[in-house]
Structures are given as C-alpha cells and as structure tokens.
C-alpha cells in the first residue's frame, strides 16, 4: 500500500473577494509541480462564493466536470440550452468533450455558496458534450458509503467517461466501514468534508485528504461525527 497525505492547510489558496478558493492541485495562479494530479483526478477545488457572485461564461473541453454543492445552491447556464439550479443534496456533471461554454453563479443574493468542483481526465476524447444532474437525497445512507457517480449510465448516481466511482459517507462517531476498489489498478482519494476519520491507520481532520494506491481495500473509522467523499479512479491516463 502506498499513500500520500494532503493536509488541509497545505492546499493552494486564493481570495478574490467574491471567491475564496482552496486548490488541492495546481490551478490558476497556484502551481506546485508535485501537485498536478492524482491519477486522472486533475482538479479538486473547495470554493466559497459570495451571494449573487460567480463565474461568467467560459469554455471547457475534454474534461469530466463534477460539482457537489455543500451549502447553498448553484445556478448553471450553458450553450447546450441547459439552465438549472443545483442544490445542496444534488450532484452535477458535465462531459465537456468537443467543447462547452457555461456560467455558474451563487443562486442566493446574500448567502455564501460552498461547493467542490472536481475535474477528471476522460477516457474518451472529443465526445458529444453532455450535462446531467441528480438528487442524491433519496439514496443517502447513514454509516455506509453510498454511490453518487460511476462509468455506467444504469448505475446509481451520475455517470462519466472514465472508470471512476464516487461515494459519499455520513458517519456517527465510532462507526466503521470498508471499501474495496472496483477496478484493478485504480487508486482511492478520500477527502474529509467534515469531522475526523482514520483511514487504514492514518488520522485525518476536516478537509484533509489521502491518496492510496497499490491496495485492494481500505478501512474507515469515524473518530467523530464525519462526512467524507471517496473517489475510486484510474492511476494511469487512458
């Protein structure tokens, strides 16, 4: 088993007034040659967006983009004709493919929006751009990982062009869980959203993360009430 720990306070940081962002990997003005990606995981941004503010229309291509609101609601518009509000308890995905333009704004005029935006390299280039969002409220389970993303359109959650699976977990203090990798050669990246957990012997606090590879399974113990995001993804580019 090989591991790398990403402490919360070691992430890149930017404060633009309307946007407070923490970057797990090199992004925009934050550059660290040792933090370019974890396998196909290219971006994990932890954003806090002021009321009524957001990102104007901008392009993406050949990237799988996943957004998970943590607090508040996000307003989305794109050149495919999609206009939607992604609420806390939803997951949004865009396959940028051959190219897409979109904007994202805090839906509320006076409440801060907090979200994760995640970019994964796809396993297919120049696909037809697509957009989807789902509610995960009805599939959320307590003290057990529940799937919110996979490569299969027929599985629970959203799907993407990559052999990756995402799970959320909401745990009471003292509860334990385990996870077995879905595909040989994949690694696991776990971000602690809230609380404190121990992952296969490593203690992690709020917004700490750990990358694990050359392993078949991991054990998770909630040291306090905790919430985590687990990503099972290829370590090699397709």
JSON list of C-alpha atoms in Angstrom, two decimals:
[
{"chain": "A", "resi": 1, "resn": "UNK", "atom": "CA", "xyz": [0.00, 0.00, 0.00]},
{"chain": "A", "resi": 2, "resn": "UNK", "atom": "CA", "xyz": [1.28, 3.43, -0.95]},
{"chain": "A", "resi": 3, "resn": "UNK", "atom": "CA", "xyz": [-0.17, 6.65, 0.45]},
{"chain": "A", "resi": 4, "resn": "UNK", "atom": "CA", "xyz": [0.14, 10.40, 0.19]},
{"chain": "A", "resi": 5, "resn": "UNK", "atom": "CA", "xyz": [-1.50, 12.74, 2.70]},
{"chain": "A", "resi": 6, "resn": "UNK", "atom": "CA", "xyz": [-2.74, 16.18, 1.67]},
{"chain": "A", "resi": 7, "resn": "UNK", "atom": "CA", "xyz": [-3.23, 18.33, 4.78]},
{"chain": "A", "resi": 8, "resn": "UNK", "atom": "CA", "xyz": [-5.94, 20.96, 4.51]},
{"chain": "A", "resi": 9, "resn": "UNK", "atom": "CA", "xyz": [-3.58, 23.87, 5.20]},
{"chain": "A", "resi": 10, "resn": "UNK", "atom": "CA", "xyz": [-1.13, 22.73, 2.52]},
{"chain": "A", "resi": 11, "resn": "UNK", "atom": "CA", "xyz": [-3.56, 23.41, -0.32]},
{"chain": "A", "resi": 12, "resn": "UNK", "atom": "CA", "xyz": [-3.26, 26.35, -2.66]},
{"chain": "A", "resi": 13, "resn": "UNK", "atom": "CA", "xyz": [-5.28, 29.39, -1.54]},
{"chain": "A", "resi": 14, "resn": "UNK", "atom": "CA", "xyz": [-6.78, 32.34, -3.39]},
{"chain": "A", "resi": 15, "resn": "UNK", "atom": "CA", "xyz": [-9.05, 35.11, -2.13]},
{"chain": "A", "resi": 16, "resn": "UNK", "atom": "CA", "xyz": [-10.67, 37.19, -4.87]},
{"chain": "A", "resi": 17, "resn": "UNK", "atom": "CA", "xyz": [-13.10, 38.96, -2.55]},
{"chain": "A", "resi": 18, "resn": "UNK", "atom": "CA", "xyz": [-16.20, 37.32, -4.02]},
{"chain": "A", "resi": 19, "resn": "UNK", "atom": "CA", "xyz": [-14.44, 33.93, -4.23]},
{"chain": "A", "resi": 20, "resn": "UNK", "atom": "CA", "xyz": [-12.38, 32.14, -1.60]},
{"chain": "A", "resi": 21, "resn": "UNK", "atom": "CA", "xyz": [-10.82, 29.05, -3.15]},
{"chain": "A", "resi": 22, "resn": "UNK", "atom": "CA", "xyz": [-8.63, 26.23, -1.91]},
{"chain": "A", "resi": 23, "resn": "UNK", "atom": "CA", "xyz": [-6.95, 24.10, -4.55]},
{"chain": "A", "resi": 24, "resn": "UNK", "atom": "CA", "xyz": [-5.88, 20.51, -3.85]},
{"chain": "A", "resi": 25, "resn": "UNK", "atom": "CA", "xyz": [-3.95, 20.51, -7.14]},
{"chain": "A", "resi": 26, "resn": "UNK", "atom": "CA", "xyz": [-2.28, 23.17, -9.27]},
{"chain": "A", "resi": 27, "resn": "UNK", "atom": "CA", "xyz": [-4.89, 25.56, -10.61]},
{"chain": "A", "resi": 28, "resn": "UNK", "atom": "CA", "xyz": [-4.94, 29.14, -11.94]},
{"chain": "A", "resi": 29, "resn": "UNK", "atom": "CA", "xyz": [-2.21, 31.09, -10.08]},
{"chain": "A", "resi": 30, "resn": "UNK", "atom": "CA", "xyz": [-1.40, 28.18, -7.75]},
{"chain": "A", "resi": 31, "resn": "UNK", "atom": "CA", "xyz": [1.33, 25.95, -9.15]},
{"chain": "A", "resi": 32, "resn": "UNK", "atom": "CA", "xyz": [3.12, 23.10, -7.42]},
{"chain": "A", "resi": 33, "resn": "UNK", "atom": "CA", "xyz": [4.92, 20.63, -9.67]},
{"chain": "A", "resi": 34, "resn": "UNK", "atom": "CA", "xyz": [4.37, 17.93, -7.04]},
{"chain": "A", "resi": 35, "resn": "UNK", "atom": "CA", "xyz": [0.63, 18.55, -7.06]},
{"chain": "A", "resi": 36, "resn": "UNK", "atom": "CA", "xyz": [-0.54, 18.33, -10.62]},
{"chain": "A", "resi": 37, "resn": "UNK", "atom": "CA", "xyz": [-2.97, 15.42, -10.24]},
{"chain": "A", "resi": 38, "resn": "UNK", "atom": "CA", "xyz": [-3.71, 12.13, -8.50]},
{"chain": "A", "resi": 39, "resn": "UNK", "atom": "CA", "xyz": [-4.14, 9.67, -11.34]},
{"chain": "A", "resi": 40, "resn": "UNK", "atom": "CA", "xyz": [-6.92, 11.02, -13.55]},
{"chain": "A", "resi": 41, "resn": "UNK", "atom": "CA", "xyz": [-8.04, 13.45, -10.83]},
{"chain": "A", "resi": 42, "resn": "UNK", "atom": "CA", "xyz": [-6.83, 16.81, -12.13]},
{"chain": "A", "resi": 43, "resn": "UNK", "atom": "CA", "xyz": [-8.76, 19.38, -10.05]},
{"chain": "A", "resi": 44, "resn": "UNK", "atom": "CA", "xyz": [-10.42, 19.42, -6.65]},
{"chain": "A", "resi": 45, "resn": "UNK", "atom": "CA", "xyz": [-11.41, 22.97, -5.80]},
{"chain": "A", "resi": 46, "resn": "UNK", "atom": "CA", "xyz": [-13.06, 23.84, -2.49]},
{"chain": "A", "resi": 47, "resn": "UNK", "atom": "CA", "xyz": [-14.87, 27.09, -3.29]},
{"chain": "A", "resi": 48, "resn": "UNK", "atom": "CA", "xyz": [-16.82, 29.61, -1.21]},
{"chain": "A", "resi": 49, "resn": "UNK", "atom": "CA", "xyz": [-18.72, 32.03, -3.46]},
{"chain": "A", "resi": 50, "resn": "UNK", "atom": "CA", "xyz": [-20.31, 35.23, -2.14]},
{"chain": "A", "resi": 51, "resn": "UNK", "atom": "CA", "xyz": [-24.02, 35.88, -2.58]},
{"chain": "A", "resi": 52, "resn": "UNK", "atom": "CA", "xyz": [-25.02, 36.69, -6.17]},
{"chain": "A", "resi": 53, "resn": "UNK", "atom": "CA", "xyz": [-21.46, 36.25, -7.44]},
{"chain": "A", "resi": 54, "resn": "UNK", "atom": "CA", "xyz": [-19.95, 33.61, -9.68]},
{"chain": "A", "resi": 55, "resn": "UNK", "atom": "CA", "xyz": [-18.07, 32.62, -12.81]},
{"chain": "A", "resi": 56, "resn": "UNK", "atom": "CA", "xyz": [-19.09, 34.27, -16.07]},
{"chain": "A", "resi": 57, "resn": "UNK", "atom": "CA", "xyz": [-19.35, 32.34, -19.33]},
{"chain": "A", "resi": 58, "resn": "UNK", "atom": "CA", "xyz": [-16.16, 30.39, -20.01]},
{"chain": "A", "resi": 59, "resn": "UNK", "atom": "CA", "xyz": [-15.12, 27.34, -22.06]},
{"chain": "A", "resi": 60, "resn": "UNK", "atom": "CA", "xyz": [-14.06, 23.77, -21.26]},
{"chain": "A", "resi": 61, "resn": "UNK", "atom": "CA", "xyz": [-13.16, 20.81, -23.44]},
{"chain": "A", "resi": 62, "resn": "UNK", "atom": "CA", "xyz": [-12.17, 17.17, -22.94]},
{"chain": "A", "resi": 63, "resn": "UNK", "atom": "CA", "xyz": [-12.75, 17.11, -19.20]},
{"chain": "A", "resi": 64, "resn": "UNK", "atom": "CA", "xyz": [-15.31, 15.43, -16.94]},
{"chain": "A", "resi": 65, "resn": "UNK", "atom": "CA", "xyz": [-16.50, 18.13, -14.51]},
{"chain": "A", "resi": 66, "resn": "UNK", "atom": "CA", "xyz": [-18.40, 17.24, -11.35]},
{"chain": "A", "resi": 67, "resn": "UNK", "atom": "CA", "xyz": [-19.91, 19.77, -8.94]},
{"chain": "A", "resi": 68, "resn": "UNK", "atom": "CA", "xyz": [-21.11, 18.91, -5.44]},
{"chain": "A", "resi": 69, "resn": "UNK", "atom": "CA", "xyz": [-22.76, 21.78, -3.51]},
{"chain": "A", "resi": 70, "resn": "UNK", "atom": "CA", "xyz": [-22.01, 21.55, 0.23]},
{"chain": "A", "resi": 71, "resn": "UNK", "atom": "CA", "xyz": [-24.00, 24.60, 1.36]},
{"chain": "A", "resi": 72, "resn": "UNK", "atom": "CA", "xyz": [-26.36, 26.63, -0.79]},
{"chain": "A", "resi": 73, "resn": "UNK", "atom": "CA", "xyz": [-27.49, 26.48, -4.42]},
{"chain": "A", "resi": 74, "resn": "UNK", "atom": "CA", "xyz": [-25.64, 26.99, -7.70]},
{"chain": "A", "resi": 75, "resn": "UNK", "atom": "CA", "xyz": [-27.20, 28.49, -10.84]},
{"chain": "A", "resi": 76, "resn": "UNK", "atom": "CA", "xyz": [-25.92, 26.97, -14.09]},
{"chain": "A", "resi": 77, "resn": "UNK", "atom": "CA", "xyz": [-26.34, 28.06, -17.73]},
{"chain": "A", "resi": 78, "resn": "UNK", "atom": "CA", "xyz": [-24.61, 26.65, -20.80]},
{"chain": "A", "resi": 79, "resn": "UNK", "atom": "CA", "xyz": [-24.58, 26.87, -24.60]},
{"chain": "A", "resi": 80, "resn": "UNK", "atom": "CA", "xyz": [-26.34, 23.49, -24.85]},
{"chain": "A", "resi": 81, "resn": "UNK", "atom": "CA", "xyz": [-29.51, 25.17, -23.61]},
{"chain": "A", "resi": 82, "resn": "UNK", "atom": "CA", "xyz": [-29.33, 23.91, -20.05]},
{"chain": "A", "resi": 83, "resn": "UNK", "atom": "CA", "xyz": [-30.42, 26.27, -17.29]},
{"chain": "A", "resi": 84, "resn": "UNK", "atom": "CA", "xyz": [-30.70, 24.78, -13.83]},
{"chain": "A", "resi": 85, "resn": "UNK", "atom": "CA", "xyz": [-30.22, 25.27, -10.11]},
{"chain": "A", "resi": 86, "resn": "UNK", "atom": "CA", "xyz": [-28.02, 22.66, -8.44]},
{"chain": "A", "resi": 87, "resn": "UNK", "atom": "CA", "xyz": [-28.99, 22.45, -4.79]},
{"chain": "A", "resi": 88, "resn": "UNK", "atom": "CA", "xyz": [-27.31, 21.08, -1.72]},
{"chain": "A", "resi": 89, "resn": "UNK", "atom": "CA", "xyz": [-28.04, 17.35, -1.96]},
{"chain": "A", "resi": 90, "resn": "UNK", "atom": "CA", "xyz": [-27.57, 17.30, -5.75]},
{"chain": "A", "resi": 91, "resn": "UNK", "atom": "CA", "xyz": [-24.65, 16.25, -7.94]},
{"chain": "A", "resi": 92, "resn": "UNK", "atom": "CA", "xyz": [-23.98, 17.86, -11.33]},
{"chain": "A", "resi": 93, "resn": "UNK", "atom": "CA", "xyz": [-21.84, 16.51, -14.15]},
{"chain": "A", "resi": 94, "resn": "UNK", "atom": "CA", "xyz": [-20.67, 17.91, -17.48]},
{"chain": "A", "resi": 95, "resn": "UNK", "atom": "CA", "xyz": [-18.75, 15.98, -20.10]},
{"chain": "A", "resi": 96, "resn": "UNK", "atom": "CA", "xyz": [-17.06, 18.89, -21.87]},
{"chain": "A", "resi": 97, "resn": "UNK", "atom": "CA", "xyz": [-15.93, 16.78, -24.84]},
{"chain": "A", "resi": 98, "resn": "UNK", "atom": "CA", "xyz": [-15.58, 18.78, -28.04]},
{"chain": "A", "resi": 99, "resn": "UNK", "atom": "CA", "xyz": [-16.30, 21.97, -26.12]},
{"chain": "A", "resi": 100, "resn": "UNK", "atom": "CA", "xyz": [-18.88, 23.71, -23.96]},
{"chain": "A", "resi": 101, "resn": "UNK", "atom": "CA", "xyz": [-19.41, 27.22, -22.64]},
{"chain": "A", "resi": 102, "resn": "UNK", "atom": "CA", "xyz": [-21.10, 27.72, -19.29]},
{"chain": "A", "resi": 103, "resn": "UNK", "atom": "CA", "xyz": [-21.55, 30.09, -16.37]},
{"chain": "A", "resi": 104, "resn": "UNK", "atom": "CA", "xyz": [-22.05, 29.38, -12.67]},
{"chain": "A", "resi": 105, "resn": "UNK", "atom": "CA", "xyz": [-23.39, 31.77, -10.07]},
{"chain": "A", "resi": 106, "resn": "UNK", "atom": "CA", "xyz": [-24.50, 31.66, -6.46]},
{"chain": "A", "resi": 107, "resn": "UNK", "atom": "CA", "xyz": [-28.29, 31.44, -6.71]},
{"chain": "A", "resi": 108, "resn": "UNK", "atom": "CA", "xyz": [-28.80, 33.36, -3.46]},
{"chain": "A", "resi": 109, "resn": "UNK", "atom": "CA", "xyz": [-28.13, 37.10, -3.22]},
{"chain": "A", "resi": 110, "resn": "UNK", "atom": "CA", "xyz": [-26.94, 37.12, 0.39]},
{"chain": "A", "resi": 111, "resn": "UNK", "atom": "CA", "xyz": [-25.82, 33.59, 1.34]},
{"chain": "A", "resi": 112, "resn": "UNK", "atom": "CA", "xyz": [-22.37, 32.12, 0.76]},
{"chain": "A", "resi": 113, "resn": "UNK", "atom": "CA", "xyz": [-22.30, 29.08, -1.53]},
{"chain": "A", "resi": 114, "resn": "UNK", "atom": "CA", "xyz": [-19.81, 26.33, -0.69]},
{"chain": "A", "resi": 115, "resn": "UNK", "atom": "CA", "xyz": [-19.02, 23.57, -3.17]},
{"chain": "A", "resi": 116, "resn": "UNK", "atom": "CA", "xyz": [-16.49, 21.11, -4.52]},
{"chain": "A", "resi": 117, "resn": "UNK", "atom": "CA", "xyz": [-15.67, 21.30, -8.20]},
{"chain": "A", "resi": 118, "resn": "UNK", "atom": "CA", "xyz": [-13.83, 18.24, -9.48]},
{"chain": "A", "resi": 119, "resn": "UNK", "atom": "CA", "xyz": [-12.21, 17.67, -12.86]},
{"chain": "A", "resi": 120, "resn": "UNK", "atom": "CA", "xyz": [-11.24, 14.23, -14.18]},
{"chain": "A", "resi": 121, "resn": "UNK", "atom": "CA", "xyz": [-9.41, 13.46, -17.40]},
{"chain": "A", "resi": 122, "resn": "UNK", "atom": "CA", "xyz": [-11.80, 11.42, -19.60]},
{"chain": "A", "resi": 123, "resn": "UNK", "atom": "CA", "xyz": [-11.08, 8.05, -21.18]},
{"chain": "A", "resi": 124, "resn": "UNK", "atom": "CA", "xyz": [-12.60, 9.22, -24.48]},
{"chain": "A", "resi": 125, "resn": "UNK", "atom": "CA", "xyz": [-11.60, 12.37, -26.33]},
{"chain": "A", "resi": 126, "resn": "UNK", "atom": "CA", "xyz": [-13.89, 14.73, -28.24]},
{"chain": "A", "resi": 127, "resn": "UNK", "atom": "CA", "xyz": [-17.18, 13.19, -27.15]},
{"chain": "A", "resi": 128, "resn": "UNK", "atom": "CA", "xyz": [-20.50, 14.94, -27.63]},
{"chain": "A", "resi": 129, "resn": "UNK", "atom": "CA", "xyz": [-20.84, 17.44, -24.75]},
{"chain": "A", "resi": 130, "resn": "UNK", "atom": "CA", "xyz": [-23.48, 16.48, -22.20]},
{"chain": "A", "resi": 131, "resn": "UNK", "atom": "CA", "xyz": [-24.98, 17.75, -18.96]},
{"chain": "A", "resi": 132, "resn": "UNK", "atom": "CA", "xyz": [-26.79, 15.99, -16.14]},
{"chain": "A", "resi": 133, "resn": "UNK", "atom": "CA", "xyz": [-27.72, 16.50, -12.52]},
{"chain": "A", "resi": 134, "resn": "UNK", "atom": "CA", "xyz": [-29.43, 14.31, -9.96]},
{"chain": "A", "resi": 135, "resn": "UNK", "atom": "CA", "xyz": [-30.65, 14.49, -6.40]},
{"chain": "A", "resi": 136, "resn": "UNK", "atom": "CA", "xyz": [-28.84, 12.13, -4.03]},
{"chain": "A", "resi": 137, "resn": "UNK", "atom": "CA", "xyz": [-31.11, 12.82, -1.06]},
{"chain": "A", "resi": 138, "resn": "UNK", "atom": "CA", "xyz": [-33.09, 9.61, -1.52]},
{"chain": "A", "resi": 139, "resn": "UNK", "atom": "CA", "xyz": [-30.01, 7.38, -1.83]},
{"chain": "A", "resi": 140, "resn": "UNK", "atom": "CA", "xyz": [-28.08, 8.83, 1.12]},
{"chain": "A", "resi": 141, "resn": "UNK", "atom": "CA", "xyz": [-27.42, 6.25, 3.82]},
{"chain": "A", "resi": 142, "resn": "UNK", "atom": "CA", "xyz": [-26.06, 6.67, 7.34]},
{"chain": "A", "resi": 143, "resn": "UNK", "atom": "CA", "xyz": [-22.83, 4.99, 8.41]},
{"chain": "A", "resi": 144, "resn": "UNK", "atom": "CA", "xyz": [-22.31, 3.48, 4.97]},
{"chain": "A", "resi": 145, "resn": "UNK", "atom": "CA", "xyz": [-20.76, 4.67, 1.72]},
{"chain": "A", "resi": 146, "resn": "UNK", "atom": "CA", "xyz": [-23.33, 5.38, -0.99]},
{"chain": "A", "resi": 147, "resn": "UNK", "atom": "CA", "xyz": [-22.55, 5.74, -4.68]},
{"chain": "A", "resi": 148, "resn": "UNK", "atom": "CA", "xyz": [-23.10, 9.06, -6.46]},
{"chain": "A", "resi": 149, "resn": "UNK", "atom": "CA", "xyz": [-21.07, 8.54, -9.68]},
{"chain": "A", "resi": 150, "resn": "UNK", "atom": "CA", "xyz": [-19.89, 5.67, -11.88]},
{"chain": "A", "resi": 151, "resn": "UNK", "atom": "CA", "xyz": [-18.94, 4.85, -15.50]},
{"chain": "A", "resi": 152, "resn": "UNK", "atom": "CA", "xyz": [-22.31, 3.16, -16.07]},
{"chain": "A", "resi": 153, "resn": "UNK", "atom": "CA", "xyz": [-25.43, 5.16, -17.03]},
{"chain": "A", "resi": 154, "resn": "UNK", "atom": "CA", "xyz": [-27.59, 2.42, -15.48]},
{"chain": "A", "resi": 155, "resn": "UNK", "atom": "CA", "xyz": [-25.92, 2.60, -12.07]},
{"chain": "A", "resi": 156, "resn": "UNK", "atom": "CA", "xyz": [-26.88, 4.77, -9.12]},
{"chain": "A", "resi": 157, "resn": "UNK", "atom": "CA", "xyz": [-25.77, 8.38, -9.49]},
{"chain": "A", "resi": 158, "resn": "UNK", "atom": "CA", "xyz": [-24.45, 10.35, -12.44]},
{"chain": "A", "resi": 159, "resn": "UNK", "atom": "CA", "xyz": [-22.09, 8.79, -14.98]},
{"chain": "A", "resi": 160, "resn": "UNK", "atom": "CA", "xyz": [-18.91, 9.95, -16.71]},
{"chain": "A", "resi": 161, "resn": "UNK", "atom": "CA", "xyz": [-16.50, 8.92, -19.45]},
{"chain": "A", "resi": 162, "resn": "UNK", "atom": "CA", "xyz": [-14.00, 7.38, -17.05]},
{"chain": "A", "resi": 163, "resn": "UNK", "atom": "CA", "xyz": [-13.60, 4.19, -14.99]},
{"chain": "A", "resi": 164, "resn": "UNK", "atom": "CA", "xyz": [-14.23, 6.09, -11.76]},
{"chain": "A", "resi": 165, "resn": "UNK", "atom": "CA", "xyz": [-16.68, 5.74, -8.91]},
{"chain": "A", "resi": 166, "resn": "UNK", "atom": "CA", "xyz": [-17.56, 8.39, -6.29]},
{"chain": "A", "resi": 167, "resn": "UNK", "atom": "CA", "xyz": [-19.11, 7.71, -2.91]},
{"chain": "A", "resi": 168, "resn": "UNK", "atom": "CA", "xyz": [-20.25, 9.91, -0.04]},
{"chain": "A", "resi": 169, "resn": "UNK", "atom": "CA", "xyz": [-20.34, 8.72, 3.54]},
{"chain": "A", "resi": 170, "resn": "UNK", "atom": "CA", "xyz": [-22.02, 10.24, 6.60]},
{"chain": "A", "resi": 171, "resn": "UNK", "atom": "CA", "xyz": [-20.83, 8.62, 9.81]},
{"chain": "A", "resi": 172, "resn": "UNK", "atom": "CA", "xyz": [-21.60, 8.77, 13.50]},
{"chain": "A", "resi": 173, "resn": "UNK", "atom": "CA", "xyz": [-18.58, 8.85, 15.82]},
{"chain": "A", "resi": 174, "resn": "UNK", "atom": "CA", "xyz": [-17.10, 5.39, 16.33]},
{"chain": "A", "resi": 175, "resn": "UNK", "atom": "CA", "xyz": [-18.66, 3.79, 13.26]},
{"chain": "A", "resi": 176, "resn": "UNK", "atom": "CA", "xyz": [-16.51, 1.76, 10.89]},
{"chain": "A", "resi": 177, "resn": "UNK", "atom": "CA", "xyz": [-16.70, 0.96, 7.19]},
{"chain": "A", "resi": 178, "resn": "UNK", "atom": "CA", "xyz": [-14.53, -0.57, 4.49]},
{"chain": "A", "resi": 179, "resn": "UNK", "atom": "CA", "xyz": [-14.17, -0.11, 0.76]},
{"chain": "A", "resi": 180, "resn": "UNK", "atom": "CA", "xyz": [-12.85, -2.45, -1.93]},
{"chain": "A", "resi": 181, "resn": "UNK", "atom": "CA", "xyz": [-11.51, -0.97, -5.16]},
{"chain": "A", "resi": 182, "resn": "UNK", "atom": "CA", "xyz": [-13.79, -1.53, -8.14]},
{"chain": "A", "resi": 183, "resn": "UNK", "atom": "CA", "xyz": [-11.12, -1.97, -10.81]},
{"chain": "A", "resi": 184, "resn": "UNK", "atom": "CA", "xyz": [-7.58, -3.33, -10.62]},
{"chain": "A", "resi": 185, "resn": "UNK", "atom": "CA", "xyz": [-5.03, -0.56, -10.99]},
{"chain": "A", "resi": 186, "resn": "UNK", "atom": "CA", "xyz": [-7.30, 2.13, -9.59]},
{"chain": "A", "resi": 187, "resn": "UNK", "atom": "CA", "xyz": [-6.40, 4.20, -6.55]},
{"chain": "A", "resi": 188, "resn": "UNK", "atom": "CA", "xyz": [-8.51, 5.83, -3.86]},
{"chain": "A", "resi": 189, "resn": "UNK", "atom": "CA", "xyz": [-8.67, 9.51, -2.96]},
{"chain": "A", "resi": 190, "resn": "UNK", "atom": "CA", "xyz": [-10.59, 10.39, 0.21]},
{"chain": "A", "resi": 191, "resn": "UNK", "atom": "CA", "xyz": [-11.45, 13.96, 1.21]},
{"chain": "A", "resi": 192, "resn": "UNK", "atom": "CA", "xyz": [-12.78, 14.60, 4.71]},
{"chain": "A", "resi": 193, "resn": "UNK", "atom": "CA", "xyz": [-15.66, 17.05, 4.30]},
{"chain": "A", "resi": 194, "resn": "UNK", "atom": "CA", "xyz": [-16.46, 17.34, 8.00]},
{"chain": "A", "resi": 195, "resn": "UNK", "atom": "CA", "xyz": [-15.16, 15.79, 11.20]},
{"chain": "A", "resi": 196, "resn": "UNK", "atom": "CA", "xyz": [-12.28, 13.42, 11.81]},
{"chain": "A", "resi": 197, "resn": "UNK", "atom": "CA", "xyz": [-11.65, 9.94, 10.41]},
{"chain": "A", "resi": 198, "resn": "UNK", "atom": "CA", "xyz": [-8.95, 7.29, 10.41]},
{"chain": "A", "resi": 199, "resn": "UNK", "atom": "CA", "xyz": [-8.24, 5.67, 7.05]},
{"chain": "A", "resi": 200, "resn": "UNK", "atom": "CA", "xyz": [-6.20, 2.47, 7.28]},
{"chain": "A", "resi": 201, "resn": "UNK", "atom": "CA", "xyz": [-4.16, 3.85, 10.18]},
{"chain": "A", "resi": 202, "resn": "UNK", "atom": "CA", "xyz": [-3.88, 7.50, 9.09]},
{"chain": "A", "resi": 203, "resn": "UNK", "atom": "CA", "xyz": [-5.72, 10.16, 11.09]},
{"chain": "A", "resi": 204, "resn": "UNK", "atom": "CA", "xyz": [-7.39, 12.89, 9.03]},
{"chain": "A", "resi": 205, "resn": "UNK", "atom": "CA", "xyz": [-9.24, 16.05, 10.03]},
{"chain": "A", "resi": 206, "resn": "UNK", "atom": "CA", "xyz": [-11.68, 18.34, 8.23]},
{"chain": "A", "resi": 207, "resn": "UNK", "atom": "CA", "xyz": [-10.61, 18.99, 4.62]},
{"chain": "A", "resi": 208, "resn": "UNK", "atom": "CA", "xyz": [-7.56, 16.74, 4.91]},
{"chain": "A", "resi": 209, "resn": "UNK", "atom": "CA", "xyz": [-7.24, 14.17, 2.14]},
{"chain": "A", "resi": 210, "resn": "UNK", "atom": "CA", "xyz": [-5.36, 10.96, 1.45]},
{"chain": "A", "resi": 211, "resn": "UNK", "atom": "CA", "xyz": [-4.43, 9.22, -1.78]},
{"chain": "A", "resi": 212, "resn": "UNK", "atom": "CA", "xyz": [-3.93, 5.45, -1.63]},
{"chain": "A", "resi": 213, "resn": "UNK", "atom": "CA", "xyz": [-2.82, 3.03, -4.33]},
{"chain": "A", "resi": 214, "resn": "UNK", "atom": "CA", "xyz": [-1.31, -0.43, -4.74]},
{"chain": "A", "resi": 215, "resn": "UNK", "atom": "CA", "xyz": [-4.04, -1.68, -2.44]},
{"chain": "A", "resi": 216, "resn": "UNK", "atom": "CA", "xyz": [-7.27, -3.66, -2.78]},
{"chain": "A", "resi": 217, "resn": "UNK", "atom": "CA", "xyz": [-9.28, -2.20, 0.11]},
{"chain": "A", "resi": 218, "resn": "UNK", "atom": "CA", "xyz": [-9.23, 0.41, 2.86]},
{"chain": "A", "resi": 219, "resn": "UNK", "atom": "CA", "xyz": [-10.73, 0.61, 6.34]},
{"chain": "A", "resi": 220, "resn": "UNK", "atom": "CA", "xyz": [-12.51, 3.74, 7.56]},
{"chain": "A", "resi": 221, "resn": "UNK", "atom": "CA", "xyz": [-13.22, 4.66, 11.19]},
{"chain": "A", "resi": 222, "resn": "UNK", "atom": "CA", "xyz": [-15.08, 7.82, 12.17]},
{"chain": "A", "resi": 223, "resn": "UNK", "atom": "CA", "xyz": [-13.21, 9.38, 15.10]},
{"chain": "A", "resi": 224, "resn": "UNK", "atom": "CA", "xyz": [-16.04, 11.92, 15.40]},
{"chain": "A", "resi": 225, "resn": "UNK", "atom": "CA", "xyz": [-19.26, 12.55, 13.51]},
{"chain": "A", "resi": 226, "resn": "UNK", "atom": "CA", "xyz": [-17.88, 12.82, 9.99]},
{"chain": "A", "resi": 227, "resn": "UNK", "atom": "CA", "xyz": [-18.64, 13.16, 6.29]},
{"chain": "A", "resi": 228, "resn": "UNK", "atom": "CA", "xyz": [-16.30, 12.02, 3.53]},
{"chain": "A", "resi": 229, "resn": "UNK", "atom": "CA", "xyz": [-16.01, 11.92, -0.25]},
{"chain": "A", "resi": 230, "resn": "UNK", "atom": "CA", "xyz": [-14.31, 8.79, -1.64]},
{"chain": "A", "resi": 231, "resn": "UNK", "atom": "CA", "xyz": [-13.13, 8.64, -5.25]},
{"chain": "A", "resi": 232, "resn": "UNK", "atom": "CA", "xyz": [-12.06, 5.34, -6.83]},
{"chain": "A", "resi": 233, "resn": "UNK", "atom": "CA", "xyz": [-10.21, 6.23, -10.04]},
{"chain": "A", "resi": 234, "resn": "UNK", "atom": "CA", "xyz": [-7.53, 5.14, -12.51]},
{"chain": "A", "resi": 235, "resn": "UNK", "atom": "CA", "xyz": [-3.94, 5.95, -11.59]},
{"chain": "A", "resi": 236, "resn": "UNK", "atom": "CA", "xyz": [-2.87, 5.92, -15.24]},
{"chain": "A", "resi": 237, "resn": "UNK", "atom": "CA", "xyz": [-4.16, 8.09, -18.06]},
{"chain": "A", "resi": 238, "resn": "UNK", "atom": "CA", "xyz": [-6.26, 6.16, -20.57]}
]
